[in-house]
mmCIF file of N, CA and C in Angstrom:
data_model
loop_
_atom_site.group_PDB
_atom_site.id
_atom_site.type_symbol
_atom_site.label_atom_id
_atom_site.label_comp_id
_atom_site.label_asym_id
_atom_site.label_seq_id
_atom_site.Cartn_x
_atom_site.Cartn_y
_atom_site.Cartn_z
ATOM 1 N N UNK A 262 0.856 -1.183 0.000
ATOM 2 C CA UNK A 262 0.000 0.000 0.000
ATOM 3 C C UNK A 262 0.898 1.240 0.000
ATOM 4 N N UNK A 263 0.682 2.162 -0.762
ATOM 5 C CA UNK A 263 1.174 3.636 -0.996
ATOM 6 C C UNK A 263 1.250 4.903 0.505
ATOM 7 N N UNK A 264 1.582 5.450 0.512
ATOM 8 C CA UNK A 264 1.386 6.459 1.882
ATOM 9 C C UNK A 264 -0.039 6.961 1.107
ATOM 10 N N UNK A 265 0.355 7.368 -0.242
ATOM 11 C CA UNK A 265 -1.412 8.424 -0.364
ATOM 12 C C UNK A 265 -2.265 7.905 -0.350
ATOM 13 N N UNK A 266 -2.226 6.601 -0.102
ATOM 14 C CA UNK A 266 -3.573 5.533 -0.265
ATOM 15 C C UNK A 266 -3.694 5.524 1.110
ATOM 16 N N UNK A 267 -2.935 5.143 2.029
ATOM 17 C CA UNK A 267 -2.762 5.086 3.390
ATOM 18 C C UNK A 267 -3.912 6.246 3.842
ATOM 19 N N UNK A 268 -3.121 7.658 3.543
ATOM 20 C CA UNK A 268 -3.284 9.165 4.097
ATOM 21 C C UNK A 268 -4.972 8.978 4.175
ATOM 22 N N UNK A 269 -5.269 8.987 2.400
ATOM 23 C CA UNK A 269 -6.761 9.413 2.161
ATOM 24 C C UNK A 269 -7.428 8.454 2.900
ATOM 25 N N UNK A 270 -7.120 7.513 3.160
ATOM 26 C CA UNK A 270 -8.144 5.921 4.012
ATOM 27 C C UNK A 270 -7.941 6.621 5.315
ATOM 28 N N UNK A 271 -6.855 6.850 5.350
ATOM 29 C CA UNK A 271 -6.965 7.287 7.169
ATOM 30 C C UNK A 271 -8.009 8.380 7.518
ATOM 31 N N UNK A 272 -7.820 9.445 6.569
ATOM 32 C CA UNK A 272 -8.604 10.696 7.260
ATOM 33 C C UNK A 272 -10.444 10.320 6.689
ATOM 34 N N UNK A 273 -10.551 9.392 5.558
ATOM 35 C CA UNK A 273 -11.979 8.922 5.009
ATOM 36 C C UNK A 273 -12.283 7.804 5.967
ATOM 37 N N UNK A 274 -11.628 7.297 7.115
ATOM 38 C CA UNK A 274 -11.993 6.127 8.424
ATOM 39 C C UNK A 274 -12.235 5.119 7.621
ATOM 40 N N UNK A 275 -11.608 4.456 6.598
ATOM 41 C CA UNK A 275 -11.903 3.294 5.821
ATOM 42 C C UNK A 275 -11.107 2.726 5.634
ATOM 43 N N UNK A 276 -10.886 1.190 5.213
ATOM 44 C CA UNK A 276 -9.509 0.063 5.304
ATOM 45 C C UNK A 276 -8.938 0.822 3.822
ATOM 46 N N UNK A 277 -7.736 0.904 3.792
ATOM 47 C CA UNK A 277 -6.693 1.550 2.723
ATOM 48 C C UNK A 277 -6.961 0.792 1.631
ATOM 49 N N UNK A 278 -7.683 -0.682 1.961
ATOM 50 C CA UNK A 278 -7.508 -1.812 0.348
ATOM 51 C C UNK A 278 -9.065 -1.448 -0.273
ATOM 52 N N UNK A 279 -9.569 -0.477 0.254
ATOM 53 C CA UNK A 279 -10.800 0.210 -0.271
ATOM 54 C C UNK A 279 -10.683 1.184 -1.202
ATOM 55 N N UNK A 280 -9.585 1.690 -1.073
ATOM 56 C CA UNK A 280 -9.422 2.937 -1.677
ATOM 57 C C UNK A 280 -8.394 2.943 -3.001
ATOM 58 N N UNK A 281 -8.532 3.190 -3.964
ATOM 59 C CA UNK A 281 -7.676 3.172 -5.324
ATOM 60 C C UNK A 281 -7.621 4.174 -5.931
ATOM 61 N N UNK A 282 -7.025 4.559 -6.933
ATOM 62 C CA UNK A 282 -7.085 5.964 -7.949
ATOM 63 C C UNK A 282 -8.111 6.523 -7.654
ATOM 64 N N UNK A 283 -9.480 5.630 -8.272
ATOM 65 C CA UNK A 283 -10.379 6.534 -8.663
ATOM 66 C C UNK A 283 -11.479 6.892 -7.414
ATOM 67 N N UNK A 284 -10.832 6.329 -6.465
ATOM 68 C CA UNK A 284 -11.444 6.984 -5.036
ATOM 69 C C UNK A 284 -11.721 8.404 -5.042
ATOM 70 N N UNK A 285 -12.905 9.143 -4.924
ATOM 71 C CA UNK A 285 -12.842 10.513 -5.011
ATOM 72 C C UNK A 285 -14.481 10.880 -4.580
ATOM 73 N N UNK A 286 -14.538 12.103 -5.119
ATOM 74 C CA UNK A 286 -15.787 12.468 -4.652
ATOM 75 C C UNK A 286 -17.139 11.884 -5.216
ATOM 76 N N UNK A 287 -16.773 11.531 -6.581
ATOM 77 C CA UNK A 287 -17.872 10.653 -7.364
ATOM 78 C C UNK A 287 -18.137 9.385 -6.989
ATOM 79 N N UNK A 288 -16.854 8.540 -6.394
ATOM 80 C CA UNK A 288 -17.247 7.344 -5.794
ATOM 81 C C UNK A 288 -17.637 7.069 -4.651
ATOM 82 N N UNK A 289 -16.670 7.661 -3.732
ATOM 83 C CA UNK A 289 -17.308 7.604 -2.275
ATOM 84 C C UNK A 289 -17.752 8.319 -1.141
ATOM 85 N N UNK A 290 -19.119 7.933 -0.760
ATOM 86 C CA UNK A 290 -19.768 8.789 0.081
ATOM 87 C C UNK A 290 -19.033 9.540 1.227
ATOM 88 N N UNK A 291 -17.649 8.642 1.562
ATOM 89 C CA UNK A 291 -17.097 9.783 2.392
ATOM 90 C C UNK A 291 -16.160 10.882 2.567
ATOM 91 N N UNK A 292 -15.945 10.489 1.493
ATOM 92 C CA UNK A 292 -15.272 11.932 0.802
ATOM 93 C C UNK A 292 -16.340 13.279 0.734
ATOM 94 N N UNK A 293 -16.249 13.613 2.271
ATOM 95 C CA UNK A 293 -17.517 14.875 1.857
ATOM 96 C C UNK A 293 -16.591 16.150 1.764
ATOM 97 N N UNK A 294 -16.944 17.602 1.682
ATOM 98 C CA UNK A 294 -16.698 18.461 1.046
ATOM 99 C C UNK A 294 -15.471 18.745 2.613
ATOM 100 N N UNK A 295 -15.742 18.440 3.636
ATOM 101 C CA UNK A 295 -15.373 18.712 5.374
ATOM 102 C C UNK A 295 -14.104 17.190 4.804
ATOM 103 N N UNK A 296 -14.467 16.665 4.800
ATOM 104 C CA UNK A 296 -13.171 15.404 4.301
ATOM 105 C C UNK A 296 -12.165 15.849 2.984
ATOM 106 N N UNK A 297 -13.010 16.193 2.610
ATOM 107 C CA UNK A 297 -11.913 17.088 1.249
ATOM 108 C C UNK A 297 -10.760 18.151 1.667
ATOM 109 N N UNK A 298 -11.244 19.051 2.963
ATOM 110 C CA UNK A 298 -10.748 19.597 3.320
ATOM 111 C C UNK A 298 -9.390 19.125 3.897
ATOM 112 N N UNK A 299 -9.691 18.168 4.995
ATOM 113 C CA UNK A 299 -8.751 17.541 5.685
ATOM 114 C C UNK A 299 -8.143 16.890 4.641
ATOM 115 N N UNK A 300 -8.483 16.016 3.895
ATOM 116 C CA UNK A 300 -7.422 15.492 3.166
ATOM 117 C C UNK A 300 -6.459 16.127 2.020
ATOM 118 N N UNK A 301 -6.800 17.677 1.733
ATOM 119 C CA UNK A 301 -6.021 18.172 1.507
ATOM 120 C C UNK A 301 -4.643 18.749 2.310
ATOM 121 N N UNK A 302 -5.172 18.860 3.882
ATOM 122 C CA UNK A 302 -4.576 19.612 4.821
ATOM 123 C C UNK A 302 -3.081 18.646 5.420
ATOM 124 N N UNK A 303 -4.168 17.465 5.328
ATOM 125 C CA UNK A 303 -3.146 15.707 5.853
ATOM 126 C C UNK A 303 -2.014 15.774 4.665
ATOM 127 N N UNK A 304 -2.347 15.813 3.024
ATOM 128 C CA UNK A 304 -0.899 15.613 2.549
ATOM 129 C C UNK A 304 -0.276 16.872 1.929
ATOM 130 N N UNK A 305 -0.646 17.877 2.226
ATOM 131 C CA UNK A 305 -0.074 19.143 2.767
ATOM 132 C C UNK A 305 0.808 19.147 3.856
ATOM 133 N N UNK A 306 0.665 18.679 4.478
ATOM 134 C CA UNK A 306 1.520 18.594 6.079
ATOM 135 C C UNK A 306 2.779 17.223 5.604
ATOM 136 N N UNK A 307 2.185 16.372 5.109
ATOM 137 C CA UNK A 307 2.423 14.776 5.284
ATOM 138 C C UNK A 307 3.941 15.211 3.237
ATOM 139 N N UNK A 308 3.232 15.760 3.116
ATOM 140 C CA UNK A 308 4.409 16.644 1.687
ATOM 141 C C UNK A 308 5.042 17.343 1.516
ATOM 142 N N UNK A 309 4.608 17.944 2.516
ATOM 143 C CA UNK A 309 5.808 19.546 2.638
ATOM 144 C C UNK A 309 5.443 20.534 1.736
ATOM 145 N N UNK A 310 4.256 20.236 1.037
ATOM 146 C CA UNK A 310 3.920 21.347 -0.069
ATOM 147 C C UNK A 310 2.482 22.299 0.396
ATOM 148 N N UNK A 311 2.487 23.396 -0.434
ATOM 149 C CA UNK A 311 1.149 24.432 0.103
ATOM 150 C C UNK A 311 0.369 24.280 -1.980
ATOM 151 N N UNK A 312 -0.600 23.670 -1.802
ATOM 152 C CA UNK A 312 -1.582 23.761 -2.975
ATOM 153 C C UNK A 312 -2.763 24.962 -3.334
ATOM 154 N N UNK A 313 -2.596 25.638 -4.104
ATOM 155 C CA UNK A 313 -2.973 26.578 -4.321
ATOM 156 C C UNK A 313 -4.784 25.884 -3.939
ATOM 157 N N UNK A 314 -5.504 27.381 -4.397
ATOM 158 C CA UNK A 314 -6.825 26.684 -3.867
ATOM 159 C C UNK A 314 -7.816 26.367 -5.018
ATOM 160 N N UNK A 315 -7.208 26.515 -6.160
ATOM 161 C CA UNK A 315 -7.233 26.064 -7.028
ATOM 162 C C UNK A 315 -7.214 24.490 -8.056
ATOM 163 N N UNK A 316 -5.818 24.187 -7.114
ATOM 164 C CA UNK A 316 -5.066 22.895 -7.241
ATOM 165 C C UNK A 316 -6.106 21.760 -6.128
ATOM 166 N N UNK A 317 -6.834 22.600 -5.260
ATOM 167 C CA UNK A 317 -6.837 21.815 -3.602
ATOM 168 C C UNK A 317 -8.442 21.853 -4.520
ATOM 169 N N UNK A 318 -9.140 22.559 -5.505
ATOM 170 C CA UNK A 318 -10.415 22.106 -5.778
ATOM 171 C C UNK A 318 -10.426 21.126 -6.877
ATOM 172 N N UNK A 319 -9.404 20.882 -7.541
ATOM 173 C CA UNK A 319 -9.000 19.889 -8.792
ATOM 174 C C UNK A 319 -8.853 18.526 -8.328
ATOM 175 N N UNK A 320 -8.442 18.706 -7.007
ATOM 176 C CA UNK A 320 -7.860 17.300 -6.008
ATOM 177 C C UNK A 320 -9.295 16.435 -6.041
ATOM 178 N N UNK A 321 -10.267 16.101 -6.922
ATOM 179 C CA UNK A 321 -11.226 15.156 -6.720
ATOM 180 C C UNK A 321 -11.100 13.321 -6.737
ATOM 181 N N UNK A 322 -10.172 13.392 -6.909
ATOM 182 C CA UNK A 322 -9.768 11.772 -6.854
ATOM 183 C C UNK A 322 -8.887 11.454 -6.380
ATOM 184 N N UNK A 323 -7.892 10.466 -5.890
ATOM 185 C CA UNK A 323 -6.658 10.111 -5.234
ATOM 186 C C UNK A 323 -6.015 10.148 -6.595
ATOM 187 N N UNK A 324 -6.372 10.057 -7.879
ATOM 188 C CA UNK A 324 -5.938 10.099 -9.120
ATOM 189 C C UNK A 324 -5.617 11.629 -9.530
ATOM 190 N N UNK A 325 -6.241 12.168 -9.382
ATOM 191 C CA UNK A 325 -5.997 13.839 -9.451
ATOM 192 C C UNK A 325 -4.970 14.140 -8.598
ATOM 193 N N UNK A 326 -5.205 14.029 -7.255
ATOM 194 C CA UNK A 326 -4.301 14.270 -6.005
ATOM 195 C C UNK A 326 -3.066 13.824 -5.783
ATOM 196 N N UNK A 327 -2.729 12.351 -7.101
ATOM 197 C CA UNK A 327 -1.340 12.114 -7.467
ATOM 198 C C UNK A 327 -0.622 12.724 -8.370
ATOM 199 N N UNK A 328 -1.326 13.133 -9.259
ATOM 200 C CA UNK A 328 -1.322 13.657 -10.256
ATOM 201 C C UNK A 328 -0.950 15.075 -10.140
ATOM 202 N N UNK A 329 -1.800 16.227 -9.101
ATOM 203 C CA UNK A 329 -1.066 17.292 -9.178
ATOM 204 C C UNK A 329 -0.049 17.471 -7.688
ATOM 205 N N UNK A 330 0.457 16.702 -6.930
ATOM 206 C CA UNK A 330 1.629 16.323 -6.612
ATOM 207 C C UNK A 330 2.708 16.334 -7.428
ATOM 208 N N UNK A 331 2.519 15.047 -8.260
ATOM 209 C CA UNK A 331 3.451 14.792 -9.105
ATOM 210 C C UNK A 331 4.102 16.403 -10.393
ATOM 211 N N UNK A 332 3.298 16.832 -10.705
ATOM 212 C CA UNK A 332 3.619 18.427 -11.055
ATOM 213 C C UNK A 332 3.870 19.382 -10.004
ATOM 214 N N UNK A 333 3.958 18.634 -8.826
ATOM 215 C CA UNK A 333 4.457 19.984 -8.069
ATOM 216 C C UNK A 333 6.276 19.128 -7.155
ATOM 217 N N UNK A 334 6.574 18.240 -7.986
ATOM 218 C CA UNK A 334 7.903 17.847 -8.268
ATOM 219 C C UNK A 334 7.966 16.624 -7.238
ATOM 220 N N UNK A 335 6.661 16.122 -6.171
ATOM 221 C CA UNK A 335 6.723 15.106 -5.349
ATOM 222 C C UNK A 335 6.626 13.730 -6.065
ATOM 223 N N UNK A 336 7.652 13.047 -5.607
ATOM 224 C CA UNK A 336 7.153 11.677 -5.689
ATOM 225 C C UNK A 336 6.524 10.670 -4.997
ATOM 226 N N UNK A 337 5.269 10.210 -5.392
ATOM 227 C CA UNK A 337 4.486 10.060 -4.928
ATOM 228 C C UNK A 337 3.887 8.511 -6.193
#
């Protein structure tokens, strides 16, 4: 299992082998708008990076959320 798979399961209270790419707001109910928050805040802290609020409304999937990491030079 990945840390960002880890992160988002941890702060969504769900087993990590639940959660995959396309984990996001379209798939699961607990990804609410208050969970979106935090899980931007968790790999913000957990990355060392600050996401514009822009970037932090694009973040709709663990697929997105690798994705604009990965353009902001993390490997992930």
């Amino acid at each position: 299992m990945n840390e960002l798979i880890t992160l988002v399961a941890g702060v969504l209270d769900v087993p990590a082998e639940t959660v995959d790419e396309n984990t996001g707001t379209a798939t699961a109910a607990e990804w609410s708008s208050l969970r979106h928050v935090q899980i931007i805040g968790t790999v913000e802290r957990a990355y060392g990076v600050r996401l514009s609020p822009r970037e932090a409304r694009a973040c709709r999937s663990v697929g997105a959320l690798r994705d604009t990491l990965r353009t902001r030079g993390v490997a992930v």
